[in-house]
PDB file of C-alpha atoms in Angstrom:
ATOM      1  CA  ASP A   1      28.715  65.341 -31.265  1.00 85.00           C
ATOM      2  CA  THR A   2      26.750  62.855 -34.493  1.00 95.00           C
ATOM      3  CA  PHE A   3      27.770  63.807 -37.477  1.00 97.00           C
ATOM      4  CA  VAL A   4      29.595  61.561 -39.163  1.00 98.00           C
ATOM      5  CA  PRO A   5      30.899  61.580 -42.506  1.00 97.00           C
ATOM      6  CA  LEU A   6      28.326  60.613 -45.527  1.00 96.00           C
ATOM      7  CA  SER A   7      30.333  57.301 -46.911  1.00 94.00           C
ATOM      8  CA  ARG A   8      29.095  55.327 -42.850  1.00 96.00           C
ATOM      9  CA  SER A   9      25.841  54.645 -44.339  1.00 97.00           C
ATOM     10  CA  GLU A  10      24.972  53.003 -47.497  1.00 97.00           C
ATOM     11  CA  LYS A  11      21.929  54.133 -47.615  1.00 97.00           C
ATOM     12  CA  ALA A  12      23.028  58.007 -46.843  1.00 98.00           C
ATOM     13  CA  VAL A  13      24.890  57.642 -50.185  1.00 98.00           C
ATOM     14  CA  SER A  14      22.037  56.095 -51.878  1.00 98.00           C
ATOM     15  CA  TYR A  15      19.646  58.711 -51.375  1.00 97.00           C
ATOM     16  CA  LEU A  16      22.399  61.910 -52.148  1.00 97.00           C
ATOM     17  CA  LYS A  17      22.778  59.626 -55.766  1.00 97.00           C
ATOM     18  CA  ARG A  18      18.773  59.217 -56.163  1.00 96.00           C
ATOM     19  CA  VAL A  19      18.304  63.134 -55.608  1.00 96.00           C
ATOM     20  CA  ASN A  20      21.193  63.665 -58.475  1.00 94.00           C
ATOM     21  CA  ALA A  21      22.763  65.274 -54.914  1.00 96.00           C
ATOM     22  CA  TYR A  22      26.230  63.242 -54.755  1.00 97.00           C
ATOM     23  CA  ARG A  23      28.463  64.907 -57.430  1.00 96.00           C
ATOM     24  CA  ALA A  24      28.287  68.511 -55.555  1.00 97.00           C
ATOM     25  CA  TYR A  25      29.441  66.390 -52.126  1.00 97.00           C
ATOM     26  CA  GLN A  26      31.489  64.213 -54.548  1.00 97.00           C
ATOM     27  CA  GLU A  27      32.917  67.763 -56.133  1.00 96.00           C
ATOM     28  CA  ALA A  28      33.448  69.368 -51.795  1.00 95.00           C
ATOM     29  CA  TRP A  29      30.418  71.893 -53.577  1.00 95.00           C
ATOM     30  CA  ALA A  30      28.102  70.862 -50.626  1.00 97.00           C
ATOM     31  CA  ASP A  31      29.241  70.007 -46.794  1.00 97.00           C
ATOM     32  CA  ILE A  32      26.802  67.150 -46.677  1.00 98.00           C
ATOM     33  CA  ARG A  33      27.183  64.799 -43.603  1.00 98.00           C
ATOM     34  CA  TYR A  34      25.583  61.673 -41.888  1.00 98.00           C
ATOM     35  CA  ASP A  35      23.701  61.975 -38.452  1.00 98.00           C
ATOM     36  CA  PHE A  36      23.018  58.743 -37.494  1.00 97.00           C
ATOM     37  CA  ARG A  37      21.099  59.498 -34.117  1.00 97.00           C
ATOM     38  CA  MET A  38      18.573  60.551 -35.781  1.00 97.00           C
ATOM     39  CA  ASP A  39      18.919  58.393 -39.579  1.00 98.00           C
ATOM     40  CA  ARG A  40      19.315  61.532 -41.881  1.00 98.00           C
ATOM     41  CA  VAL A  41      21.690  62.963 -44.032  1.00 98.00           C
ATOM     42  CA  VAL A  42      22.558  66.673 -42.960  1.00 98.00           C
ATOM     43  CA  TYR A  43      23.553  69.535 -45.272  1.00 98.00           C
ATOM     44  CA  LEU A  44      25.938  71.926 -43.464  1.00 98.00           C
ATOM     45  CA  ILE A  45      25.032  75.763 -43.288  1.00 98.00           C
ATOM     46  CA  LYS A  46      27.787  78.150 -43.879  1.00 96.00           C
ATOM     47  CA  GLN A  47      28.525  81.688 -43.538  1.00 92.00           C
ATOM     48  CA  ASN A  48      32.017  83.091 -44.615  1.00 90.00           C
ATOM     49  CA  ASN A  49      32.923  79.283 -44.160  1.00 90.00           C
ATOM     50  CA  ARG A  50      32.501  78.864 -41.532  1.00 95.00           C
ATOM     51  CA  VAL A  51      29.401  76.315 -40.402  1.00 97.00           C
ATOM     52  CA  ILE A  52      26.501  78.078 -38.933  1.00 97.00           C
ATOM     53  CA  ASP A  53      23.341  75.400 -38.744  1.00 97.00           C
ATOM     54  CA  ALA A  54      22.108  72.355 -41.016  1.00 98.00           C
ATOM     55  CA  ALA A  55      18.897  70.661 -42.161  1.00 98.00           C
ATOM     56  CA  GLY A  56      18.920  67.382 -42.143  1.00 98.00           C
ATOM     57  CA  ARG A  57      16.688  65.238 -44.433  1.00 98.00           C
ATOM     58  CA  GLY A  58      15.163  62.017 -42.697  1.00 97.00           C
ATOM     59  CA  LEU A  59      16.150  58.936 -43.972  1.00 97.00           C
ATOM     60  CA  ALA A  60      13.851  56.255 -43.297  1.00 94.00           C
ATOM     61  CA  GLY A  61      10.128  57.792 -43.078  1.00 91.00           C
ATOM     62  CA  GLN A  62      10.341  60.007 -40.150  1.00 92.00           C
ATOM     63  CA  LYS A  63       8.201  63.075 -38.977  1.00 94.00           C
ATOM     64  CA  PRO A  64       9.477  66.107 -40.111  1.00 95.00           C
ATOM     65  CA  LYS A  65      10.997  64.316 -43.552  1.00 95.00           C
ATOM     66  CA  TRP A  66      13.517  68.057 -42.895  1.00 96.00           C
ATOM     67  CA  TRP A  67      14.553  69.044 -39.593  1.00 97.00           C
ATOM     68  CA  ARG A  68      16.372  72.305 -38.885  1.00 96.00           C
ATOM     69  CA  TYR A  69      19.299  72.055 -35.982  1.00 97.00           C
ATOM     70  CA  GLY A  70      19.790  75.867 -35.324  1.00 95.00           C
ATOM     71  CA  LYS A  71      17.489  78.817 -35.876  1.00 94.00           C
ATOM     72  CA  SER A  72      20.180  80.920 -37.958  1.00 94.00           C
ATOM     73  CA  GLY A  73      17.684  81.860 -41.022  1.00 92.00           C
ATOM     74  CA  TYR A  74      20.298  81.801 -43.278  1.00 95.00           C
ATOM     75  CA  PRO A  75      19.532  79.629 -46.169  1.00 97.00           C
ATOM     76  CA  PHE A  76      21.257  76.340 -47.776  1.00 98.00           C
ATOM     77  CA  VAL A  77      24.090  77.730 -50.670  1.00 97.00           C
ATOM     78  CA  CYS A  78      25.747  75.059 -52.644  1.00 97.00           C
ATOM     79  CA  GLY A  79      27.434  76.211 -55.989  1.00 93.00           C
ATOM     80  CA  THR A  80      29.259  79.365 -57.159  1.00 90.00           C
ATOM     81  CA  GLY A  81      27.391  80.615 -60.410  1.00 91.00           C
ATOM     82  CA  ARG A  82      26.166  84.412 -60.546  1.00 94.00           C
ATOM     83  CA  VAL A  83      22.871  83.156 -61.132  1.00 94.00           C
ATOM     84  CA  GLY A  84      21.167  82.055 -58.652  1.00 96.00           C
ATOM     85  CA  ILE A  85      18.607  79.414 -58.238  1.00 96.00           C
ATOM     86  CA  LEU A  86      15.577  79.976 -55.266  1.00 97.00           C
ATOM     87  CA  LEU A  87      14.615  76.134 -54.006  1.00 96.00           C
ATOM     88  CA  GLU A  88      12.577  74.161 -51.599  1.00 94.00           C
ATOM     89  CA  ASP A  89      15.491  72.059 -50.304  1.00 95.00           C
ATOM     90  CA  CYS A  90      19.447  71.375 -49.869  1.00 97.00           C
ATOM     91  CA  ALA A  91      19.120  68.413 -52.443  1.00 96.00           C
ATOM     92  CA  SER A  92      17.464  70.241 -55.331  1.00 95.00           C
ATOM     93  CA  ALA A  93      20.229  72.995 -54.486  1.00 97.00           C
ATOM     94  CA  CYS A  94      22.845  70.625 -55.204  1.00 97.00           C
ATOM     95  CA  CYS A  95      21.735  69.307 -58.521  1.00 95.00           C
ATOM     96  CA  VAL A  96      22.046  72.787 -60.083  1.00 94.00           C
ATOM     97  CA  SER A  97      25.616  73.421 -58.599  1.00 93.00           C
ATOM     98  CA  ASP A  98      27.689  72.406 -61.147  1.00 89.00           C
ATOM     99  CA  VAL A  99      26.019  75.580 -63.274  1.00 87.00           C
ATOM    100  CA  PHE A 100      24.291  77.663 -60.860  1.00 92.00           C
ATOM    101  CA  SER A 101      24.149  78.554 -57.118  1.00 95.00           C
ATOM    102  CA  GLY A 102      21.214  76.466 -55.520  1.00 97.00           C
ATOM    103  CA  ILE A 103      19.747  78.347 -52.534  1.00 98.00           C
ATOM    104  CA  ALA A 104      17.476  75.962 -51.036  1.00 97.00           C
ATOM    105  CA  LEU A 105      15.056  77.839 -48.825  1.00 95.00           C
ATOM    106  CA  LEU A 106      14.103  75.053 -46.587  1.00 93.00           C
ATOM    107  CA  GLY A 107      10.493  75.998 -47.373  1.00 88.00           C
ATOM    108  CA  THR A 108       8.600  78.430 -49.887  1.00 88.00           C
ATOM    109  CA  ASN A 109       9.618  81.351 -47.156  1.00 92.00           C
ATOM    110  CA  LEU A 110      11.618  84.099 -47.792  1.00 94.00           C
ATOM    111  CA  LEU A 111      12.905  85.673 -44.789  1.00 94.00           C
ATOM    112  CA  ASP A 112      14.896  88.840 -44.404  1.00 92.00           C
ATOM    113  CA  THR A 113      18.445  87.626 -43.248  1.00 92.00           C
ATOM    114  CA  HIS A 114      17.499  86.291 -46.865  1.00 95.00           C
ATOM    115  CA  LEU A 115      18.212  89.595 -49.433  1.00 96.00           C
ATOM    116  CA  PRO A 116      21.570  90.164 -48.931  1.00 95.00           C
ATOM    117  CA  ILE A 117      22.955  87.388 -49.093  1.00 95.00           C
ATOM    118  CA  LEU A 118      19.977  86.564 -52.860  1.00 97.00           C
ATOM    119  CA  LYS A 119      21.233  90.187 -53.800  1.00 96.00           C
ATOM    120  CA  GLY A 120      24.638  89.455 -54.117  1.00 96.00           C
ATOM    121  CA  TYR A 121      23.336  87.405 -57.400  1.00 96.00           C
ATOM    122  CA  ASP A 122      23.614  89.129 -61.055  1.00 96.00           C
ATOM    123  CA  LYS A 123      20.229  87.380 -61.400  1.00 96.00           C
ATOM    124  CA  VAL A 124      17.449  85.317 -59.332  1.00 97.00           C
ATOM    125  CA  LEU A 125      15.479  82.663 -60.488  1.00 96.00           C
ATOM    126  CA  VAL A 126      12.377  81.071 -58.765  1.00 96.00           C
ATOM    127  CA  ALA A 127      11.778  77.498 -59.109  1.00 95.00           C
ATOM    128  CA  LEU A 128      10.075  75.785 -56.577  1.00 93.00           C
ATOM    129  CA  ASP A 129       7.951  72.671 -56.622  1.00 87.00           C
ATOM    130  CA  LYS A 130       4.709  72.374 -58.802  1.00 88.00           C
ATOM    131  CA  ASP A 131       2.477  72.848 -55.849  1.00 89.00           C
ATOM    132  CA  ALA A 132       4.169  76.226 -54.713  1.00 91.00           C
ATOM    133  CA  THR A 133       3.553  77.601 -58.313  1.00 91.00           C
ATOM    134  CA  VAL A 134       1.770  80.163 -56.433  1.00 93.00           C
ATOM    135  CA  LYS A 135       3.752  80.922 -53.736  1.00 95.00           C
ATOM    136  CA  GLY A 136       6.913  80.983 -56.150  1.00 95.00           C
ATOM    137  CA  LEU A 137       5.252  83.966 -58.475  1.00 96.00           C
ATOM    138  CA  GLN A 138       4.968  85.555 -54.809  1.00 96.00           C
ATOM    139  CA  LEU A 139       8.622  85.252 -54.235  1.00 97.00           C
ATOM    140  CA  VAL A 140       9.056  86.691 -57.774  1.00 97.00           C
ATOM    141  CA  ARG A 141       7.229  89.823 -56.598  1.00 96.00           C
ATOM    142  CA  LYS A 142       9.261  90.235 -53.655  1.00 96.00           C
ATOM    143  CA  LEU A 143      12.425  89.843 -55.130  1.00 97.00           C
ATOM    144  CA  GLN A 144      12.342  92.549 -58.100  1.00 96.00           C
ATOM    145  CA  SER A 145      13.393  95.646 -56.642  1.00 95.00           C
ATOM    146  CA  HIS A 146      16.274  94.199 -55.183  1.00 96.00           C
ATOM    147  CA  VAL A 147      17.686  91.916 -57.734  1.00 97.00           C
ATOM    148  CA  SER A 148      16.944  90.823 -61.253  1.00 96.00           C
ATOM    149  CA  THR A 149      14.460  87.817 -61.236  1.00 96.00           C
ATOM    150  CA  GLY A 150      12.549  85.150 -63.011  1.00 94.00           C
ATOM    151  CA  LEU A 151      10.246  82.520 -62.370  1.00 94.00           C
ATOM    152  CA  ILE A 152       9.861  78.782 -63.467  1.00 93.00           C
ATOM    153  CA  VAL A 153       7.850  76.348 -63.851  1.00 90.00           C
ATOM    154  CA  LEU A 154       8.737  73.207 -62.862  1.00 90.00           C
ATOM    155  CA  ASN A 155       6.296  70.054 -63.922  1.00 87.00           C
ATOM    156  CA  LYS A 156       8.859  67.697 -62.816  1.00 89.00           C
ATOM    157  CA  ASP A 157      11.345  68.331 -59.056  1.00 89.00           C
ATOM    158  CA  LEU A 158      14.522  69.000 -60.444  1.00 91.00           C
ATOM    159  CA  LYS A 159      16.440  66.884 -58.482  1.00 90.00           C
ATOM    160  CA  ASP A 160      13.498  63.918 -60.391  1.00 90.00           C
ATOM    161  CA  MET A 161      15.070  64.850 -63.632  1.00 92.00           C
ATOM    162  CA  THR A 162      17.655  63.511 -65.866  1.00 89.00           C
ATOM    163  CA  ASN A 163      20.141  65.176 -65.894  1.00 86.00           C
ATOM    164  CA  ASP A 164      19.368  65.628 -69.725  1.00 89.00           C
ATOM    165  CA  GLU A 165      15.650  67.021 -68.942  1.00 91.00           C
ATOM    166  CA  ARG A 166      17.383  69.715 -65.625  1.00 90.00           C
ATOM    167  CA  ARG A 167      19.497  70.551 -67.621  1.00 85.00           C
ATOM    168  CA  ASP A 168      16.875  71.481 -71.003  1.00 87.00           C
ATOM    169  CA  THR A 169      14.922  72.745 -68.419  1.00 87.00           C
ATOM    170  CA  LEU A 170      17.369  75.089 -66.661  1.00 85.00           C
ATOM    171  CA  LYS A 171      19.067  76.758 -70.241  1.00 80.00           C
ATOM    172  CA  LYS A 172      16.132  78.333 -71.230  1.00 78.00           C
ATOM    173  CA  TYR A 173      16.877  80.810 -67.837  1.00 76.00           C
ATOM    174  CA  ALA A 174      20.371  81.018 -67.443  1.00 69.00           C
ATOM    175  CA  ASN A 175      20.002  84.284 -69.701  1.00 63.00           C
TER     176      ASN A 175
END
């Protein structure tokens, strides 16, 4: 009841633009709302086009920064590419969705509920934040028996890169 159109909050729209996720919203690659009660940008998590969960990013420095509204255990997926980029958060998943499918773990843990989704991709590239590179390598080892898998070592978070930086970083791993 507290989720309203994103356009009801200039702060929410500004946040999406800052993290390069606004295009995913505009193109309807992701269903993104604003939670006026909790002051959060909310990314709806869907299964078969049905909302099953949501993850919200606080806009006013509240703790926790990310809030999981349900307990589905499903990742947030944005995009329709045959190559999936496994990321930590929804904004990062949105910023790669013009070419790839961004898949947000909503943290750094791979759950059993993630595997059936990840097996549906031709290739999965793990691209966690730089401080989680060791964890990313562990995820690659766990996934490689299920799907073609690779690791992208990031020096900068994808959502903080310019479009050119992001394109150049991901292009070399796409094939």
